[in-house]
Amino acid sequence: MIVLKQWLKDAVFYEIYPQSFYDTNGDGIGDLKGIIEKLDYIKELGCNALWINPCFDSPFKDAGYDVRDYKLIAPRYGTNADAKALFEAAHAKGIHVLLDLVPGHTSEEHAWFKESSKPEKNEYSDRYIWTDSCFSAGDGMPFIGGETDRNGTYILNFFKCQPALNYGYGKCREKWQMPTDAPGPRATVEAVKDVMRFWLDMGCDGFRVDMASSLVKNDTHHKKYTCAIWRDIATMLDKEYPEAALLSEWNQPRQSLKNGFDMDFMLEWQGNGYSWLMRNYDGAIDSDPHNIGKAYFCADSGTGIDKFLDDWLPSYKATRKDGLYCLITCNHDTIRPSAGLTPDELKIAYAMLFTLPGAPFVYYGDEIGMRYLPLPTKEGGYFRTGSRTPMQWDNSANKGFSTAAADKLYLPVDDTADAPTVAAQQADPDSLWHTVQGVLNFRHSHRDLDSDAPFHVRFAPKAKGSYRPFAWERGKLICAVNPAREEAELPLKLEDGTRVLHVIGKAEVKGDELVLGAQSFAILG
């Protein structure tokens, strides 16, 4: 069991894709100074922590997940001094900042890889995974040959531009494969620690770790060797930076939270419990998401909450004392929820996400229901590109994102007449923005909704036609949601004096029952 960092108990994260958030120098690309200028907005919304997607020097063949220099801010975002200023400005407003760490691979243009590619033995020869012949295959892994002077092929993690860093093999089947305790893999771990120390010393508060489960190749089913690496890194952090937080992209909390991570995500996988909440597309991974209307929060779906609980609840129960299993509105890899849900459906969907255990994550623009746009790929985004468009601040040119010419923007803005904007929604008390702000403010003012506060299912019947409500306890509070178009009576056996403290839609206590209006959410106490 870990001791949760105090600041994570009340943390609500706002994920920023820096290219698309706010441009201060008119070049059409968002920058760190733009994030600094919008910190008051983020705090006003109710978020007190940031996760910033990779902002390091990169050729941007995979939107910055191909790092060329881990210790240098990409010039298009600003300078290292701007990063330091961001940390300081955020801290002054009570906001913590996580950077995105990409430990599994680098860009092929990284100085380490250039040295590793040389035929002469050197300090970096074993920093990446190389075979022993220019004609060798990769033992089931994707590989590249004939690109360097070194007599070997090198293993890839994803795109051709992303050679895999060498953390060793759990089971060595070829003579060129190294165990995890060999000098090369151990040097890689120490290099990652060095990168982490660099940014923590500058003032960042921790890291979201990209593909955290994929370090060691041929690992066991339970990721024995990769888990050992993260325990080693976490030991260093606990000793040298005890308030630094580690968040994994893993979606296996039994592994991540028991081996050094403070937080893990429940992520979108076709057909999993999270997908059934807001998406449940037809399975096509392309730029035209086909919503089949069966997600729980689709008003007419007839889908029960059990499809979510069957997946999420066992993992939560198994790890609730180890860390936080977190829920997201969306992220940079996922189709925006507005592609399948109406604004009214989004209101109650977010309310549920924000009142379940774990630290909630709001993807920039989801608070106003920004749309997914079908766009050609940009910087390796492919189908994900449509979820990475510029933030829509107001109805001025480029929706207030940038003063650049429209054809110079990182991605085109949503130019439809009814495109949601921050300014319009802040002026409308019934907007999605105000709904998000209201729930988050309620969360911050009630310790029963802290990320690690107790949780129990109170009422989760199997769906019967349109009757499919869900109620849960957080400490002394009761939360309940009815996603259907018909009123629902919930036999909760409420105590005398129980009243509605917060509501979206309609809710009424009648005797010991709760009556929830169509598409409604309520908090009782």
XYZ file of C-alpha atoms in Angstrom:
525
model
C 0.000 0.000 0.000
C 1.348 3.429 -0.936
C 0.781 6.668 0.912
C -1.006 8.923 -1.545
C 0.575 12.323 -2.092
C -1.607 14.857 -0.308
C -2.018 17.044 -3.387
C -3.476 14.164 -5.393
C -6.449 13.799 -3.055
C -8.116 16.912 -4.488
C -6.422 16.921 -7.903
C -8.423 17.518 -11.080
C -6.241 17.408 -14.185
C -6.530 19.353 -17.421
C -4.755 17.755 -20.374
C -3.210 20.201 -22.816
C -2.070 19.368 -26.325
C 0.313 22.340 -26.505
C 0.270 22.717 -30.301
C -3.432 23.522 -30.172
C -4.116 25.365 -26.934
C -3.174 29.042 -27.324
C -0.713 30.793 -29.643
C 0.905 33.983 -28.315
C 3.422 34.740 -31.072
C 1.206 34.428 -34.146
C 2.982 31.500 -35.793
C -0.136 29.328 -35.795
C 1.140 26.896 -33.150
C 0.310 26.961 -29.451
C 3.133 27.643 -27.023
C 4.103 27.543 -23.352
C 3.473 31.248 -22.898
C -0.050 30.565 -24.124
C -0.547 28.042 -21.342
C 0.725 30.587 -18.816
C -1.773 33.164 -20.103
C -4.657 30.704 -19.664
C -3.837 29.434 -16.175
C -6.559 31.603 -14.638
C -9.066 30.070 -17.050
C -8.002 26.555 -16.071
C -8.285 27.367 -12.382
C -11.669 29.052 -12.846
C -12.957 25.915 -14.564
C -12.010 23.883 -11.502
C -8.794 22.165 -12.560
C -5.752 22.418 -10.293
C -3.283 20.234 -12.160
C -2.003 19.970 -15.727
C -0.807 17.162 -17.940
C 1.057 18.642 -20.889
C 1.652 16.423 -23.915
C 5.297 16.215 -25.088
C 6.847 19.634 -25.504
C 10.459 18.543 -26.044
C 12.602 19.061 -29.126
C 11.391 16.754 -31.883
C 11.121 16.334 -35.665
C 7.373 15.918 -34.941
C 6.827 12.830 -37.042
C 4.655 11.581 -34.159
C 3.516 14.917 -32.707
C 6.409 15.068 -30.234
C 6.309 11.443 -29.113
C 9.488 11.120 -31.149
C 11.857 13.000 -28.829
C 15.093 14.378 -30.247
C 16.320 15.956 -27.003
C 14.721 15.169 -23.647
C 16.232 18.218 -21.979
C 15.262 20.884 -24.500
C 11.871 22.514 -25.056
C 10.937 22.438 -28.737
C 11.590 25.924 -30.167
C 8.061 26.149 -31.527
C 6.792 26.068 -27.931
C 9.406 28.396 -26.481
C 12.460 27.834 -24.317
C 13.513 26.022 -21.171
C 13.146 29.371 -19.423
C 9.498 29.432 -20.528
C 9.002 25.984 -19.005
C 10.483 27.177 -15.724
C 8.237 30.242 -15.844
C 5.232 27.985 -16.445
C 6.029 25.847 -13.415
C 6.444 28.927 -11.239
C 3.277 30.643 -12.503
C 1.247 27.472 -12.079
C 2.520 26.888 -8.554
C 1.680 30.460 -7.614
C -1.941 29.659 -8.498
C -1.990 26.300 -6.709
C -1.670 24.279 -9.938
C 0.646 21.277 -10.303
C 2.219 20.342 -13.641
C 2.993 16.906 -15.075
C 5.131 16.585 -18.193
C 4.786 13.731 -20.665
C 7.739 11.322 -20.434
C 8.412 9.029 -23.402
C 10.821 6.397 -22.073
C 10.301 3.590 -24.574
C 11.866 5.119 -27.655
C 13.385 8.289 -29.074
C 13.475 9.941 -32.458
C 15.924 8.481 -34.944
C 17.463 11.970 -34.858
C 18.339 11.782 -31.145
C 22.056 12.169 -30.403
C 22.004 8.858 -28.519
C 20.783 7.022 -31.608
C 23.304 8.702 -33.879
C 26.095 7.458 -31.626
C 24.513 4.036 -31.247
C 24.382 3.729 -35.055
C 28.143 3.974 -35.414
C 30.081 0.741 -36.133
C 32.649 1.596 -33.460
C 31.820 0.492 -29.909
C 30.923 3.471 -27.729
C 28.922 4.516 -24.665
C 25.631 4.409 -26.596
C 26.110 1.197 -28.587
C 23.719 -0.683 -26.307
C 21.300 2.182 -25.624
C 18.998 0.790 -28.340
C 18.114 -2.771 -29.368
C 20.295 -3.955 -32.242
C 20.588 -7.339 -33.888
C 24.016 -8.676 -34.815
C 23.661 -8.605 -38.599
C 22.373 -6.194 -41.205
C 20.144 -9.014 -42.471
C 18.776 -10.193 -39.116
C 15.068 -10.121 -38.398
C 13.729 -8.700 -35.138
C 12.472 -11.859 -33.411
C 8.869 -10.864 -33.977
C 9.411 -7.148 -33.425
C 9.329 -4.560 -36.243
C 12.833 -3.620 -37.342
C 14.786 -1.467 -39.777
C 17.934 -2.402 -41.681
C 20.263 -0.740 -44.129
C 19.841 2.763 -42.703
C 23.108 3.061 -40.769
C 26.763 2.059 -40.974
C 26.358 -0.363 -38.083
C 26.187 -4.043 -39.026
C 22.805 -4.717 -37.527
C 19.111 -3.977 -37.712
C 17.363 -2.010 -34.983
C 14.038 -2.638 -33.291
C 11.150 -0.183 -33.545
C 8.360 0.528 -31.084
C 5.841 2.183 -33.420
C 6.697 4.277 -36.463
C 9.875 3.959 -38.495
C 11.156 7.111 -36.788
C 11.007 5.599 -33.252
C 13.852 3.172 -32.460
C 13.256 1.289 -29.212
C 15.442 2.060 -26.238
C 17.098 -0.995 -24.714
C 15.746 -2.095 -21.337
C 16.642 -5.710 -22.014
C 14.625 -8.870 -22.545
C 12.683 -10.872 -20.003
C 13.473 -14.017 -21.975
C 16.500 -13.965 -24.289
C 15.998 -16.098 -27.390
C 18.669 -14.600 -29.640
C 22.323 -13.977 -28.839
C 21.952 -10.245 -29.469
C 19.244 -9.925 -26.821
C 20.386 -8.760 -23.379
C 18.965 -9.485 -19.926
C 17.561 -6.526 -18.022
C 20.529 -6.404 -15.633
C 23.116 -6.093 -18.429
C 25.135 -2.836 -18.467
C 23.354 -1.444 -21.534
C 19.795 -1.767 -20.213
C 20.849 -0.543 -16.778
C 22.447 2.544 -18.375
C 19.151 3.247 -20.141
C 17.277 3.234 -16.820
C 19.807 5.611 -15.311
C 19.511 7.903 -18.341
C 15.733 8.106 -17.813
C 16.272 8.937 -14.136
C 18.636 11.712 -15.219
C 15.978 13.194 -17.522
C 13.411 13.082 -14.730
C 15.755 14.786 -12.282
C 16.421 17.543 -14.831
C 12.765 18.586 -15.082
C 11.909 17.960 -11.431
C 14.800 20.197 -10.416
C 13.384 22.862 -12.725
C 10.024 22.654 -10.968
C 7.727 20.147 -12.651
C 5.658 17.958 -10.321
C 5.944 14.595 -11.993
C 5.286 12.737 -15.209
C 2.642 10.988 -17.227
C 4.549 8.044 -18.694
C 3.848 7.056 -22.281
C 3.353 3.311 -22.888
C 4.745 2.532 -19.452
C 4.180 -1.213 -19.762
C 6.257 -1.738 -22.899
C 9.853 -1.183 -21.767
C 11.166 -4.759 -21.519
C 10.718 -7.009 -24.539
C 9.653 -10.666 -24.155
C 8.461 -9.788 -20.667
C 6.249 -12.138 -18.666
C 2.462 -11.946 -18.798
C 2.492 -9.930 -15.590
C 5.306 -7.642 -16.819
C 7.686 -8.844 -14.117
C 10.791 -7.132 -15.469
C 9.149 -3.889 -16.542
C 7.525 -3.627 -13.107
C 10.934 -4.041 -11.464
C 12.264 -1.085 -13.452
C 9.395 1.144 -12.316
C 9.867 0.116 -8.697
C 13.517 1.120 -9.025
C 12.589 4.501 -10.514
C 9.869 5.064 -7.903
C 12.378 4.344 -5.124
C 14.578 7.113 -6.480
C 11.637 9.510 -6.666
C 10.422 8.677 -3.166
C 13.869 9.425 -1.799
C 14.789 12.510 -3.831
C 11.404 13.988 -4.871
C 8.811 12.631 -2.412
C 5.973 14.834 -3.744
C 6.539 13.967 -7.414
C 3.723 11.960 -8.979
C 3.912 9.185 -11.569
C 0.956 8.541 -13.862
C 1.076 5.563 -16.211
C -0.424 4.910 -19.594
C -1.014 1.258 -18.773
C -4.672 0.470 -17.981
C -3.592 -2.407 -15.758
C -3.703 -0.956 -12.235
C -2.915 -4.316 -10.636
C 0.483 -3.990 -12.270
C 1.101 -0.237 -12.395
C -0.242 0.861 -8.996
C 1.489 -1.974 -7.176
C 4.842 -1.185 -8.767
C 5.586 2.469 -8.198
C 2.881 4.468 -9.957
C 0.550 6.809 -8.108
C -2.053 6.816 -10.868
C -3.135 4.805 -13.886
C -5.789 5.476 -16.547
C -8.783 3.523 -17.648
C -8.355 3.939 -21.390
C -10.512 3.500 -24.459
C -10.296 -0.012 -25.894
C -12.990 -1.145 -28.277
C -15.615 -3.013 -26.285
C -14.169 -2.379 -22.813
C -16.110 -0.849 -19.931
C -14.889 2.675 -20.591
C -15.886 2.457 -24.259
C -19.418 1.414 -23.264
C -19.869 4.628 -21.264
C -19.570 7.268 -23.975
C -18.473 5.741 -27.280
C -18.989 2.104 -28.281
C -18.292 2.662 -31.968
C -18.475 -0.041 -34.596
C -14.790 -0.857 -34.307
C -13.444 1.040 -37.311
C -10.285 2.954 -36.408
C -10.518 5.765 -38.911
C -11.510 9.423 -39.183
C -15.223 8.632 -39.468
C -16.351 7.237 -36.105
C -19.560 5.261 -36.529
C -21.538 5.708 -33.327
C -24.049 2.866 -33.028
C -25.945 4.549 -30.186
C -25.399 1.796 -27.620
C -23.208 3.628 -25.098
C -24.605 3.953 -21.565
C -24.998 7.731 -21.789
C -26.783 7.647 -25.141
C -30.322 8.474 -24.022
C -32.003 5.773 -26.115
C -29.394 3.024 -25.891
C -31.082 0.745 -23.359
C -27.594 -0.129 -22.115
C -27.037 -0.735 -18.404
C -24.157 0.396 -16.200
C -23.100 -3.243 -15.692
C -20.943 -3.234 -18.824
C -18.815 -0.541 -17.192
C -18.870 -1.908 -13.651
C -17.945 -5.446 -14.715
C -14.691 -4.058 -16.126
C -13.845 -1.160 -13.820
C -15.015 -2.329 -10.395
C -12.758 -5.399 -9.905
C -9.653 -3.367 -10.786
C -10.726 -0.529 -8.503
C -11.344 -2.867 -5.565
C -8.034 -4.675 -6.076
C -5.973 -1.482 -6.107
C -7.881 1.180 -4.152
C -5.219 1.139 -1.407
C -2.350 1.240 -3.886
C -3.132 4.368 -5.878
C -5.673 6.014 -8.165
C -7.385 4.397 -11.141
C -8.383 7.513 -13.080
C -11.118 8.285 -15.600
C -10.796 10.702 -18.496
C -13.231 12.663 -20.621
C -10.947 11.950 -23.585
C -7.286 12.286 -24.537
C -5.123 13.054 -27.557
C -5.434 9.433 -28.796
C -9.208 9.103 -28.446
C -12.224 10.276 -30.450
C -13.844 13.196 -28.603
C -16.997 12.132 -26.720
C -19.042 14.782 -28.528
C -18.829 12.537 -31.608
C -21.365 10.240 -29.964
C -23.120 12.248 -27.259
C -25.271 15.383 -27.267
C -24.458 18.290 -24.903
C -27.180 17.113 -22.503
C -25.754 13.598 -22.533
C -22.252 14.964 -21.975
C -23.380 16.907 -18.907
C -24.396 13.850 -16.937
C -21.575 11.699 -18.348
C -18.964 14.139 -17.066
C -20.774 14.500 -13.747
C -20.470 10.762 -13.187
C -16.803 10.675 -14.194
C -16.001 13.588 -11.875
C -17.636 11.987 -8.841
C -16.195 8.476 -9.099
C -12.905 7.592 -7.339
C -9.588 8.639 -8.824
C -8.373 11.967 -10.124
C -10.535 13.135 -13.070
C -8.895 14.238 -16.317
C -10.498 16.841 -18.590
C -9.117 16.951 -22.127
C -8.848 20.543 -23.338
C -12.017 21.637 -25.099
C -14.163 18.802 -23.771
C -15.577 21.241 -21.227
C -17.312 23.060 -24.090
C -18.061 19.965 -26.166
C -15.522 20.607 -28.907
C -16.248 18.397 -31.876
C -14.196 15.702 -33.478
C -13.299 16.862 -36.994
C -12.599 14.384 -39.830
C -9.199 15.636 -41.005
C -6.210 14.341 -42.963
C -3.374 13.101 -40.790
C -0.980 15.619 -39.268
C 2.303 14.701 -37.561
C 1.421 11.022 -37.312
C -2.027 11.647 -35.894
C -4.029 9.666 -38.473
C -7.557 9.077 -37.042
C -6.509 10.910 -33.859
C -5.920 14.193 -35.691
C -9.559 15.261 -35.421
C -9.308 15.334 -31.616
C -6.299 17.674 -31.691
C -7.739 20.814 -33.284
C -7.215 24.342 -31.882
C -9.014 25.390 -28.716
C -12.089 27.468 -29.446
C -11.888 30.520 -27.197
C -14.303 32.931 -28.855
C -15.807 33.893 -32.217
C -12.958 36.127 -33.347
C -10.621 35.016 -36.129
C -9.442 31.418 -35.703
C -11.792 31.127 -32.721
C -9.336 33.202 -30.692
C -6.592 30.577 -30.874
C -4.079 32.517 -32.999
C -3.584 35.729 -34.973
C -1.909 33.791 -37.785
C -3.538 33.418 -41.170
C -5.981 30.520 -41.218
C -3.812 28.512 -43.611
C -0.850 28.803 -41.202
C -2.587 27.172 -38.237
C -1.303 23.883 -36.824
C -4.709 22.406 -37.656
C -7.879 24.082 -38.947
C -10.399 25.294 -36.399
C -14.024 24.228 -36.343
C -15.498 26.943 -38.573
C -19.143 25.856 -38.388
C -21.613 28.547 -37.377
C -22.556 26.780 -34.139
C -19.055 25.712 -33.084
C -18.906 25.890 -29.273
C -16.637 28.528 -27.728
C -15.517 29.327 -24.213
C -16.849 32.885 -24.408
C -20.335 31.839 -25.510
C -20.612 29.079 -22.944
C -19.342 31.209 -20.087
C -22.122 33.676 -20.946
C -24.754 30.916 -20.871
C -25.553 29.635 -17.349
C -27.110 26.470 -18.807
C -24.037 25.536 -20.865
C -21.836 22.469 -20.631
C -18.996 24.688 -19.381
C -21.020 25.829 -16.378
C -22.110 22.261 -15.695
C -18.475 21.118 -15.592
C -17.479 24.044 -13.406
C -20.382 23.411 -11.024
C -19.595 19.732 -10.486
C -15.869 20.386 -10.069
C -16.479 23.177 -7.566
C -18.776 20.883 -5.596
C -16.088 18.201 -5.656
C -13.436 20.569 -4.328
C -15.680 21.671 -1.468
C -16.551 18.159 -0.265
C -13.862 15.829 1.052
C -16.229 12.892 0.484
C -15.406 13.308 -3.215
C -11.628 13.249 -2.789
C -9.860 10.917 -5.183
C -9.241 8.303 -2.481
C -12.490 8.727 -0.509
C -14.570 5.561 0.034
C -16.760 4.275 -2.772
C -19.596 1.747 -2.787
C -22.180 0.806 -5.380
C -25.581 1.697 -3.927
C -27.926 0.728 -6.783
C -27.025 -0.773 -10.161
C -29.925 -2.806 -11.582
C -29.752 -4.626 -14.876
C -31.253 -2.507 -17.631
C -34.960 -3.047 -18.226
C -36.001 -1.041 -21.228
C -35.425 2.599 -20.399
C -34.954 1.890 -16.683
C -31.187 1.880 -16.130
C -30.162 4.305 -13.366
C -27.022 3.998 -11.272
C -26.330 5.212 -7.723
C -23.123 5.130 -5.696
C -21.829 6.288 -2.333
C -18.796 8.494 -1.787
C -18.258 8.788 1.937
C -21.507 10.225 3.343
C -22.708 11.434 -0.061
C -24.902 9.563 -2.518
C -24.566 10.252 -6.253
C -27.055 9.047 -8.829
C -27.537 9.274 -12.576
C -30.382 8.501 -14.964
C -29.263 8.633 -18.612
C -32.636 7.651 -20.111
C -35.417 9.881 -21.438
C -37.920 8.660 -18.849
C -38.140 9.487 -15.158
C -36.675 6.857 -12.828
C -37.506 6.013 -9.211
C -34.568 4.670 -7.213
C -35.424 2.672 -4.031
C -32.367 3.839 -2.097
C -33.833 3.574 1.452
C -32.718 7.114 2.199
C -32.414 8.325 5.756
C -34.703 11.037 7.054
C -33.374 14.482 6.245
C -31.543 13.427 3.097
C -31.724 16.233 0.567
C -30.531 17.082 -2.910
C -27.284 19.060 -2.693
C -26.459 19.357 -6.390
C -28.504 18.539 -9.456
C -28.300 18.493 -13.241
C -31.798 18.180 -14.642
C -34.410 17.247 -12.030
C -34.268 15.270 -8.789
C -36.611 14.916 -5.826
C -36.489 12.940 -2.588
C -39.831 11.219 -1.946
C -39.865 9.387 1.340
C -36.884 7.045 1.224
C -36.696 7.061 -2.584
C -35.009 9.313 -5.116
C -36.924 10.324 -8.209
C -34.584 11.324 -11.020
C -35.895 13.175 -14.046
C -34.965 12.176 -17.571
C -31.239 12.612 -18.294
C -30.484 13.800 -14.771
C -27.751 13.585 -12.159
C -27.917 14.365 -8.454
C -25.780 14.408 -5.335
C -27.559 13.760 -2.038
C -26.462 14.296 1.517
